[in-house]
PDB file of C-alpha atoms in Angstrom:
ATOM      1  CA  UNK I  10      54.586  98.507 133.506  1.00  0.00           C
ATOM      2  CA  UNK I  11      55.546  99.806 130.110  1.00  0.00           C
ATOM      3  CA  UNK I  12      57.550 102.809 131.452  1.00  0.00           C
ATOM      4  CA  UNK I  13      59.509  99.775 133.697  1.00  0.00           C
ATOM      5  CA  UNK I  14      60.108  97.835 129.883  1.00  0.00           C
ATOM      6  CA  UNK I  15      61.021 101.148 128.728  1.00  0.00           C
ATOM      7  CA  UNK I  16      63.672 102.306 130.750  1.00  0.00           C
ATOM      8  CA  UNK I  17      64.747  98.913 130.742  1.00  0.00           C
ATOM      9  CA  UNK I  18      64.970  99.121 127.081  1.00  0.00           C
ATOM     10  CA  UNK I  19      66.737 102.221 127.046  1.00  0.00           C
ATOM     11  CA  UNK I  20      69.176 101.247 129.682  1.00  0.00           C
ATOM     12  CA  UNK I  21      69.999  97.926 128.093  1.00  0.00           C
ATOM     13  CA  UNK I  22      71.070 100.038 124.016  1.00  0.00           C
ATOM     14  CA  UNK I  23      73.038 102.377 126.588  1.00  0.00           C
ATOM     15  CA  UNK I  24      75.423  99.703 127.889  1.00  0.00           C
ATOM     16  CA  UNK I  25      75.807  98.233 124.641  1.00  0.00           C
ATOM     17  CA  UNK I  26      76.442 101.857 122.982  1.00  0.00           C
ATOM     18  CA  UNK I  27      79.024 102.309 125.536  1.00  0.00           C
ATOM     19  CA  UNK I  28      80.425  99.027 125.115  1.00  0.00           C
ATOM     20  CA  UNK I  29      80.991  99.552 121.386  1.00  0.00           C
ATOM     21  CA  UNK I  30      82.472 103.344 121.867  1.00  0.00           C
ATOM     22  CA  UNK I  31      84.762 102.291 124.044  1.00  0.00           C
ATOM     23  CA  UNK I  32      86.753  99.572 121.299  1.00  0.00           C
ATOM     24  CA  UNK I  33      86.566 102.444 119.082  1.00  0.00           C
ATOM     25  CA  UNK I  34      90.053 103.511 120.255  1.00  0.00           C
ATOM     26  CA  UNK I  35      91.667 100.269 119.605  1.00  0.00           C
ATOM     27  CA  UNK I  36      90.607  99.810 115.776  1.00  0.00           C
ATOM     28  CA  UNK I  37      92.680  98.310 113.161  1.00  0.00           C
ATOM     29  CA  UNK I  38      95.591 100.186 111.092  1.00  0.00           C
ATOM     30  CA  UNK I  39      93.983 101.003 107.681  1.00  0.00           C
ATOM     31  CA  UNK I  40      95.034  98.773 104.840  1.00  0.00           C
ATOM     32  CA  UNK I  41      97.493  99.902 102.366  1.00  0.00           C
ATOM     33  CA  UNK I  42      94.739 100.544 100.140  1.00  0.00           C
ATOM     34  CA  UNK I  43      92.252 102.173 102.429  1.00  0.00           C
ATOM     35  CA  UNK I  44      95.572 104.377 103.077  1.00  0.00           C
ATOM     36  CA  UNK I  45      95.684 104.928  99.384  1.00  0.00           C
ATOM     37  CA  UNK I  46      92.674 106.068  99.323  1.00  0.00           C
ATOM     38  CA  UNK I  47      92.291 108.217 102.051  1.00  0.00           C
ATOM     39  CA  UNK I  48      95.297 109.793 100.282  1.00  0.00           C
ATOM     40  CA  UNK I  49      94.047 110.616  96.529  1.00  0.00           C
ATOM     41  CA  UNK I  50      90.980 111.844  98.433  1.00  0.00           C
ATOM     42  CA  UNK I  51      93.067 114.175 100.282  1.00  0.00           C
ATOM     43  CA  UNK I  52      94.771 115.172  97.442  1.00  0.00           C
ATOM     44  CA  UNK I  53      91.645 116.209  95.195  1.00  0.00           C
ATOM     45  CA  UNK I  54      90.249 118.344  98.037  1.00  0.00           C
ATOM     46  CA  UNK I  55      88.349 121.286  96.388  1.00  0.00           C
ATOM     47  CA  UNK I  56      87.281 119.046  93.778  1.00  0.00           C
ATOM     48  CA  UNK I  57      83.694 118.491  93.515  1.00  0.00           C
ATOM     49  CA  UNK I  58      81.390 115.925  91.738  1.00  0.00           C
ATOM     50  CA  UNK I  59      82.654 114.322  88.471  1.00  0.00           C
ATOM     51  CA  UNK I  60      86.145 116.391  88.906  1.00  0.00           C
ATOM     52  CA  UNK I  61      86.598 114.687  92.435  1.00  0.00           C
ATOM     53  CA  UNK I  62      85.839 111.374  91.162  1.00  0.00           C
ATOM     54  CA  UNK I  63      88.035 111.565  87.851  1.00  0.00           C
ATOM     55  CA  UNK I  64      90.739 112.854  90.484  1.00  0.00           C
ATOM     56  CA  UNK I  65      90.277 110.208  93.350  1.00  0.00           C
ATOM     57  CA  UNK I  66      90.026 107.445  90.118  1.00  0.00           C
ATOM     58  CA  UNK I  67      93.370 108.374  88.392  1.00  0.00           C
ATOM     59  CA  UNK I  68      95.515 108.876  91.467  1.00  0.00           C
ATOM     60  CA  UNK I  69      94.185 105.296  93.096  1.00  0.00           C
ATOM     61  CA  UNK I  70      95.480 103.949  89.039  1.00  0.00           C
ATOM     62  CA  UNK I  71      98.835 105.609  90.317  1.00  0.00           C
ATOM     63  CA  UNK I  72      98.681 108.400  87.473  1.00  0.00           C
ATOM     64  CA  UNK I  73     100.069 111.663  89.637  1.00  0.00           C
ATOM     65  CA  UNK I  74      99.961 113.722  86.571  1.00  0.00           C
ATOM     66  CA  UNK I  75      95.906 114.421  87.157  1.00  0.00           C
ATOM     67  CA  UNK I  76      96.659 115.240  91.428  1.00  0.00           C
ATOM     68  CA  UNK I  77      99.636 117.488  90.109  1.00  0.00           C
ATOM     69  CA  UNK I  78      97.553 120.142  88.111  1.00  0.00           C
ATOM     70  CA  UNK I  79      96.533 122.931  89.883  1.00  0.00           C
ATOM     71  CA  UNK I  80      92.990 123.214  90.657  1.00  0.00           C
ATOM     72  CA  UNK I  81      91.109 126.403  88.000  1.00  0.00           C
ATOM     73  CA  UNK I  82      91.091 129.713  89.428  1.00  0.00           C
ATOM     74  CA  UNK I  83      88.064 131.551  89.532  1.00  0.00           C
ATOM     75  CA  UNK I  84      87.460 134.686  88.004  1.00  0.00           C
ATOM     76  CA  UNK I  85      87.533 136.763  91.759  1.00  0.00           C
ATOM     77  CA  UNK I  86      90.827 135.219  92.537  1.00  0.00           C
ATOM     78  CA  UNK I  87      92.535 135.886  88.712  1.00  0.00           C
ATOM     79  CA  UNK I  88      91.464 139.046  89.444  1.00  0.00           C
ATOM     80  CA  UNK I  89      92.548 139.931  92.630  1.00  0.00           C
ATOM     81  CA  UNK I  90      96.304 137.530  91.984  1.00  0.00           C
ATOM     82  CA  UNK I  91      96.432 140.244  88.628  1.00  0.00           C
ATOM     83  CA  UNK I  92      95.655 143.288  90.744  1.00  0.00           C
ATOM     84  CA  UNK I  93      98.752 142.214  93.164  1.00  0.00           C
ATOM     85  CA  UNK I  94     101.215 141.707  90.275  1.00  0.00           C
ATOM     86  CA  UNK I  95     100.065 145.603  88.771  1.00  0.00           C
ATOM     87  CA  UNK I  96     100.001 147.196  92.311  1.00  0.00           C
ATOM     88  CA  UNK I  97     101.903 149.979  91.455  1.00  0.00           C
ATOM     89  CA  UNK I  98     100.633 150.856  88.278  1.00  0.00           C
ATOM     90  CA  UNK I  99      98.170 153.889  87.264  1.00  0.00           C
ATOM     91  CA  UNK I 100      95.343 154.853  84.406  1.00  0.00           C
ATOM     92  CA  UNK I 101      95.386 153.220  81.510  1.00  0.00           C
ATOM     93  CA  UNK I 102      99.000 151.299  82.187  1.00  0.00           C
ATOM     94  CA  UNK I 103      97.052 149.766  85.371  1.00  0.00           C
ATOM     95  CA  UNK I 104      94.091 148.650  82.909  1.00  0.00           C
ATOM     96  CA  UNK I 105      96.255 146.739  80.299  1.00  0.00           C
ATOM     97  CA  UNK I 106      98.354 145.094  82.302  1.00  0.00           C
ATOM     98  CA  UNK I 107      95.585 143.580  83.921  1.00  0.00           C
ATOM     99  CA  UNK I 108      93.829 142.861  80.909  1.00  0.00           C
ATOM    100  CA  UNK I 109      96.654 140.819  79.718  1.00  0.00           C
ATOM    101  CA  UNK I 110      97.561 139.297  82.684  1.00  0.00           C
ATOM    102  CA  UNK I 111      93.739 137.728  83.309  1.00  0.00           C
ATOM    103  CA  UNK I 112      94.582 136.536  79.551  1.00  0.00           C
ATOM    104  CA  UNK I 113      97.306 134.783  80.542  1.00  0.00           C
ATOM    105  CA  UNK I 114      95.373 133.486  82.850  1.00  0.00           C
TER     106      UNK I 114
END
């Protein structure tokens, strides 16, 4: 008798699953500030914990100046974007170059 009330059961969430998947495809537009959103959070991709949230916070205020800067560079890729620039350089020559280019970095 149970295994009759379960199936039952079971057979009864599987319609109604089915039954809400299939509106899925016909959901609403998003609003223009759930667009807004889904934007800035676009735009701080990278970004983790209280830099994503500073970033998602001053682009929904409309301030583009914080989603404009670059994200930081970590020390592997300064080092590999310097080695590129000095590519053809040798010794000592190779050395400083790179030395002042990770300072400008």
């Amino acid at each position: 008798m149970s295994m009759r009330l379960s199936l039952l059961v079971a057979s009864a969430a599987l319609v109604f699953a089915s039954a809400a998947f299939a509106d899925a495809p016909q959901s609403k537009p998003l609003s223009s500030s759930q667009q807004k959103m889904a934007d800035c959070s676009h735009a701080a991709k990278g970004k983790t914990g209280a830099d994503y949230k500073s970033a998602v916070s001053s682009c929904m205020k409309g301030d583009n100046t914080a989603a404009a800067t670059p994200a930081k560079m970590t020390q592997q890729e300064k080092m590999a974007a310097c080695s590129k620039e000095n590519a053809g350089k040798k010794g000592a020559d190779y050395k400083s170059a790179v030395s002042a280019c990770l300072k400008a970095h």
